[in-house]
Amino acid sequence: MRHLVGNLSGLVHIRSREIFKSRLSEHQLTPKQAVVLEFIANNPGVSQKEIAQGVVTTPAMLVSVLDTLTGRGLVERVTDTEDRRRTCVALTPDGLLALGDIKKSFENVEETLQAESGMTDQEWQTLVTLLRKITERE
């Protein structure tokens, strides 16, 4: 099975998650928390329901993640002024700083994977180009 793209991409995913998880633990964040922070940053004024749908998690799991992030002062919940039933979530200034650390962690995963593979910059770029062909469908 080592010749099957699906299997190989799964192995790369597992290794990249291991590296990412290790880098995030330095900032006391989980991968799920990092994904939620990035989603909030990319979607200002987003509701809890929209976050759950966007990061493909259950509302109950999201509440737990948001409780942790709120407790750490990284996000804040705000009642929508136009629809009081809707709770929006926004990054705090500390959340923006944490997001910067997360982005560095993402980049570090790429650098580590490339270094571990022994690929040249050109080989790595070719890999990225080929993977984009698979993942970017219209």
PDB file of N, CA, C and O in Angstrom, residues 1-39:
ATOM      1  N   MET A   1       0.814  -1.200   0.000  1.00  0.00           N
ATOM      2  CA  MET A   1       0.000   0.000   0.000  1.00  0.00           C
ATOM      3  C   MET A   1       0.858   1.266   0.000  1.00  0.00           C
ATOM      4  O   MET A   1       0.331   2.354  -0.130  1.00  0.00           O
ATOM      5  N   ARG A   2       2.143   1.122   0.122  1.00  0.00           N
ATOM      6  CA  ARG A   2       3.015   2.294   0.172  1.00  0.00           C
ATOM      7  C   ARG A   2       3.090   3.016  -1.163  1.00  0.00           C
ATOM      8  O   ARG A   2       3.668   4.083  -1.254  1.00  0.00           O
ATOM      9  N   HIS A   3       2.494   2.462  -2.198  1.00  0.00           N
ATOM     10  CA  HIS A   3       2.478   3.123  -3.498  1.00  0.00           C
ATOM     11  C   HIS A   3       1.164   3.857  -3.753  1.00  0.00           C
ATOM     12  O   HIS A   3       1.028   4.546  -4.748  1.00  0.00           O
ATOM     13  N   LEU A   4       0.195   3.727  -2.863  1.00  0.00           N
ATOM     14  CA  LEU A   4      -1.113   4.363  -3.043  1.00  0.00           C
ATOM     15  C   LEU A   4      -1.095   5.794  -2.499  1.00  0.00           C
ATOM     16  O   LEU A   4      -0.684   6.039  -1.361  1.00  0.00           O
ATOM     17  N   VAL A   5      -1.544   6.718  -3.312  1.00  0.00           N
ATOM     18  CA  VAL A   5      -1.534   8.130  -2.940  1.00  0.00           C
ATOM     19  C   VAL A   5      -2.327   8.363  -1.649  1.00  0.00           C
ATOM     20  O   VAL A   5      -1.884   9.100  -0.768  1.00  0.00           O
ATOM     21  N   GLY A   6      -3.480   7.743  -1.532  1.00  0.00           N
ATOM     22  CA  GLY A   6      -4.298   7.930  -0.330  1.00  0.00           C
ATOM     23  C   GLY A   6      -3.568   7.490   0.928  1.00  0.00           C
ATOM     24  O   GLY A   6      -3.608   8.175   1.950  1.00  0.00           O
ATOM     25  N   ASN A   7      -2.901   6.358   0.854  1.00  0.00           N
ATOM     26  CA  ASN A   7      -2.154   5.862   2.003  1.00  0.00           C
ATOM     27  C   ASN A   7      -0.975   6.779   2.328  1.00  0.00           C
ATOM     28  O   ASN A   7      -0.745   7.148   3.475  1.00  0.00           O
ATOM     29  N   LEU A   8      -0.233   7.170   1.296  1.00  0.00           N
ATOM     30  CA  LEU A   8       0.922   8.040   1.507  1.00  0.00           C
ATOM     31  C   LEU A   8       0.505   9.402   2.068  1.00  0.00           C
ATOM     32  O   LEU A   8       1.151   9.931   2.976  1.00  0.00           O
ATOM     33  N   SER A   9      -0.582   9.961   1.525  1.00  0.00           N
ATOM     34  CA  SER A   9      -1.030  11.263   2.029  1.00  0.00           C
ATOM     35  C   SER A   9      -1.500  11.141   3.476  1.00  0.00           C
ATOM     36  O   SER A   9      -1.304  12.051   4.281  1.00  0.00           O
ATOM     37  N   GLY A  10      -2.080   9.997   3.825  1.00  0.00           N
ATOM     38  CA  GLY A  10      -2.488   9.755   5.208  1.00  0.00           C
ATOM     39  C   GLY A  10      -1.288   9.707   6.145  1.00  0.00           C
ATOM     40  O   GLY A  10      -1.323  10.262   7.250  1.00  0.00           O
ATOM     41  N   LEU A  11      -0.213   9.065   5.706  1.00  0.00           N
ATOM     42  CA  LEU A  11       1.000   9.002   6.517  1.00  0.00           C
ATOM     43  C   LEU A  11       1.627  10.381   6.695  1.00  0.00           C
ATOM     44  O   LEU A  11       2.100  10.733   7.785  1.00  0.00           O
ATOM     45  N   VAL A  12       1.618  11.182   5.632  1.00  0.00           N
ATOM     46  CA  VAL A  12       2.139  12.546   5.725  1.00  0.00           C
ATOM     47  C   VAL A  12       1.280  13.361   6.689  1.00  0.00           C
ATOM     48  O   VAL A  12       1.794  14.127   7.513  1.00  0.00           O
ATOM     49  N   HIS A  13      -0.030  13.176   6.611  1.00  0.00           N
ATOM     50  CA  HIS A  13      -0.941  13.889   7.511  1.00  0.00           C
ATOM     51  C   HIS A  13      -0.644  13.528   8.970  1.00  0.00           C
ATOM     52  O   HIS A  13      -0.577  14.421   9.825  1.00  0.00           O
ATOM     53  N   ILE A  14      -0.460  12.255   9.238  1.00  0.00           N
ATOM     54  CA  ILE A  14      -0.166  11.818  10.612  1.00  0.00           C
ATOM     55  C   ILE A  14       1.124  12.462  11.107  1.00  0.00           C
ATOM     56  O   ILE A  14       1.185  12.996  12.214  1.00  0.00           O
ATOM     57  N   ARG A  15       2.161  12.433  10.279  1.00  0.00           N
ATOM     58  CA  ARG A  15       3.444  13.014  10.697  1.00  0.00           C
ATOM     59  C   ARG A  15       3.331  14.526  10.872  1.00  0.00           C
ATOM     60  O   ARG A  15       3.846  15.079  11.847  1.00  0.00           O
ATOM     61  N   SER A  16       2.636  15.193   9.971  1.00  0.00           N
ATOM     62  CA  SER A  16       2.509  16.648  10.096  1.00  0.00           C
ATOM     63  C   SER A  16       1.724  17.015  11.351  1.00  0.00           C
ATOM     64  O   SER A  16       2.049  17.991  12.035  1.00  0.00           O
ATOM     65  N   ARG A  17       0.701  16.228  11.697  1.00  0.00           N
ATOM     66  CA  ARG A  17      -0.057  16.475  12.934  1.00  0.00           C
ATOM     67  C   ARG A  17       0.818  16.289  14.164  1.00  0.00           C
ATOM     68  O   ARG A  17       0.702  17.045  15.128  1.00  0.00           O
ATOM     69  N   GLU A  18       1.678  15.270  14.128  1.00  0.00           N
ATOM     70  CA  GLU A  18       2.587  15.043  15.258  1.00  0.00           C
ATOM     71  C   GLU A  18       3.484  16.254  15.468  1.00  0.00           C
ATOM     72  O   GLU A  18       3.662  16.722  16.598  1.00  0.00           O
ATOM     73  N   ILE A  19       4.060  16.755  14.387  1.00  0.00           N
ATOM     74  CA  ILE A  19       4.956  17.910  14.473  1.00  0.00           C
ATOM     75  C   ILE A  19       4.175  19.135  14.937  1.00  0.00           C
ATOM     76  O   ILE A  19       4.601  19.859  15.845  1.00  0.00           O
ATOM     77  N   PHE A  20       3.013  19.362  14.324  1.00  0.00           N
ATOM     78  CA  PHE A  20       2.193  20.523  14.655  1.00  0.00           C
ATOM     79  C   PHE A  20       1.765  20.483  16.120  1.00  0.00           C
ATOM     80  O   PHE A  20       1.846  21.481  16.841  1.00  0.00           O
ATOM     81  N   LYS A  21       1.335  19.323  16.563  1.00  0.00           N
ATOM     82  CA  LYS A  21       0.895  19.165  17.954  1.00  0.00           C
ATOM     83  C   LYS A  21       2.041  19.477  18.911  1.00  0.00           C
ATOM     84  O   LYS A  21       1.863  20.139  19.928  1.00  0.00           O
ATOM     85  N   SER A  22       3.223  19.025  18.563  1.00  0.00           N
ATOM     86  CA  SER A  22       4.401  19.288  19.388  1.00  0.00           C
ATOM     87  C   SER A  22       4.690  20.782  19.461  1.00  0.00           C
ATOM     88  O   SER A  22       4.958  21.326  20.536  1.00  0.00           O
ATOM     89  N   ARG A  23       4.631  21.473  18.322  1.00  0.00           N
ATOM     90  CA  ARG A  23       4.907  22.917  18.290  1.00  0.00           C
ATOM     91  C   ARG A  23       3.825  23.697  19.044  1.00  0.00           C
ATOM     92  O   ARG A  23       4.134  24.663  19.743  1.00  0.00           O
ATOM     93  N   LEU A  24       2.578  23.270  18.899  1.00  0.00           N
ATOM     94  CA  LEU A  24       1.485  23.969  19.584  1.00  0.00           C
ATOM     95  C   LEU A  24       1.536  23.776  21.093  1.00  0.00           C
ATOM     96  O   LEU A  24       1.144  24.665  21.847  1.00  0.00           O
ATOM     97  N   SER A  25       2.021  22.614  21.529  1.00  0.00           N
ATOM     98  CA  SER A  25       2.078  22.363  22.965  1.00  0.00           C
ATOM     99  C   SER A  25       2.994  23.367  23.654  1.00  0.00           C
ATOM    100  O   SER A  25       2.810  23.686  24.823  1.00  0.00           O
ATOM    101  N   GLU A  26       3.961  23.897  22.914  1.00  0.00           N
ATOM    102  CA  GLU A  26       4.834  24.944  23.457  1.00  0.00           C
ATOM    103  C   GLU A  26       4.022  26.193  23.807  1.00  0.00           C
ATOM    104  O   GLU A  26       4.408  26.967  24.668  1.00  0.00           O
ATOM    105  N   HIS A  27       2.895  26.379  23.117  1.00  0.00           N
ATOM    106  CA  HIS A  27       2.017  27.530  23.356  1.00  0.00           C
ATOM    107  C   HIS A  27       0.763  27.125  24.134  1.00  0.00           C
ATOM    108  O   HIS A  27      -0.174  27.905  24.255  1.00  0.00           O
ATOM    109  N   GLN A  28       0.759  25.895  24.611  1.00  0.00           N
ATOM    110  CA  GLN A  28      -0.370  25.341  25.373  1.00  0.00           C
ATOM    111  C   GLN A  28      -1.679  25.409  24.587  1.00  0.00           C
ATOM    112  O   GLN A  28      -2.720  25.785  25.104  1.00  0.00           O
ATOM    113  N   LEU A  29      -1.598  25.035  23.311  1.00  0.00           N
ATOM    114  CA  LEU A  29      -2.769  24.975  22.442  1.00  0.00           C
ATOM    115  C   LEU A  29      -2.873  23.590  21.822  1.00  0.00           C
ATOM    116  O   LEU A  29      -1.862  22.928  21.595  1.00  0.00           O
ATOM    117  N   THR A  30      -4.094  23.180  21.541  1.00  0.00           N
ATOM    118  CA  THR A  30      -4.324  21.930  20.815  1.00  0.00           C
ATOM    119  C   THR A  30      -4.548  22.262  19.344  1.00  0.00           C
ATOM    120  O   THR A  30      -4.874  23.411  19.002  1.00  0.00           O
ATOM    121  N   PRO A  31      -4.399  21.273  18.459  1.00  0.00           N
ATOM    122  CA  PRO A  31      -4.696  21.539  17.046  1.00  0.00           C
ATOM    123  C   PRO A  31      -6.107  22.076  16.834  1.00  0.00           C
ATOM    124  O   PRO A  31      -6.313  22.998  16.044  1.00  0.00           O
ATOM    125  N   LYS A  32      -7.086  21.536  17.538  1.00  0.00           N
ATOM    126  CA  LYS A  32      -8.477  22.001  17.376  1.00  0.00           C
ATOM    127  C   LYS A  32      -8.602  23.462  17.783  1.00  0.00           C
ATOM    128  O   LYS A  32      -9.245  24.263  17.097  1.00  0.00           O
ATOM    129  N   GLN A  33      -7.949  23.851  18.885  1.00  0.00           N
ATOM    130  CA  GLN A  33      -7.997  25.245  19.319  1.00  0.00           C
ATOM    131  C   GLN A  33      -7.346  26.154  18.275  1.00  0.00           C
ATOM    132  O   GLN A  33      -7.853  27.241  17.992  1.00  0.00           O
ATOM    133  N   ALA A  34      -6.247  25.697  17.702  1.00  0.00           N
ATOM    134  CA  ALA A  34      -5.557  26.486  16.681  1.00  0.00           C
ATOM    135  C   ALA A  34      -6.431  26.688  15.452  1.00  0.00           C
ATOM    136  O   ALA A  34      -6.511  27.792  14.906  1.00  0.00           O
ATOM    137  N   VAL A  35      -7.098  25.628  15.031  1.00  0.00           N
ATOM    138  CA  VAL A  35      -7.979  25.713  13.862  1.00  0.00           C
ATOM    139  C   VAL A  35      -9.134  26.678  14.141  1.00  0.00           C
ATOM    140  O   VAL A  35      -9.501  27.485  13.286  1.00  0.00           O
ATOM    141  N   VAL A  36      -9.688  26.619  15.334  1.00  0.00           N
ATOM    142  CA  VAL A  36     -10.790  27.512  15.699  1.00  0.00           C
ATOM    143  C   VAL A  36     -10.311  28.967  15.710  1.00  0.00           C
ATOM    144  O   VAL A  36     -10.994  29.854  15.170  1.00  0.00           O
ATOM    145  N   LEU A  37      -9.146  29.230  16.283  1.00  0.00           N
ATOM    146  CA  LEU A  37      -8.618  30.599  16.291  1.00  0.00           C
ATOM    147  C   LEU A  37      -8.423  31.121  14.873  1.00  0.00           C
ATOM    148  O   LEU A  37      -8.795  32.265  14.566  1.00  0.00           O
ATOM    149  N   GLU A  38      -7.859  30.291  14.015  1.00  0.00           N
ATOM    150  CA  GLU A  38      -7.635  30.724  12.628  1.00  0.00           C
ATOM    151  C   GLU A  38      -8.965  30.975  11.911  1.00  0.00           C
ATOM    152  O   GLU A  38      -9.113  31.948  11.177  1.00  0.00           O
ATOM    153  N   PHE A  39      -9.952  30.108  12.148  1.00  0.00           N
ATOM    154  CA  PHE A  39     -11.257  30.275  11.508  1.00  0.00           C
ATOM    155  C   PHE A  39     -11.904  31.593  11.949  1.00  0.00           C
ATOM    156  O   PHE A  39     -12.447  32.337  11.124  1.00  0.00           O
TER     157      PHE A  39
END
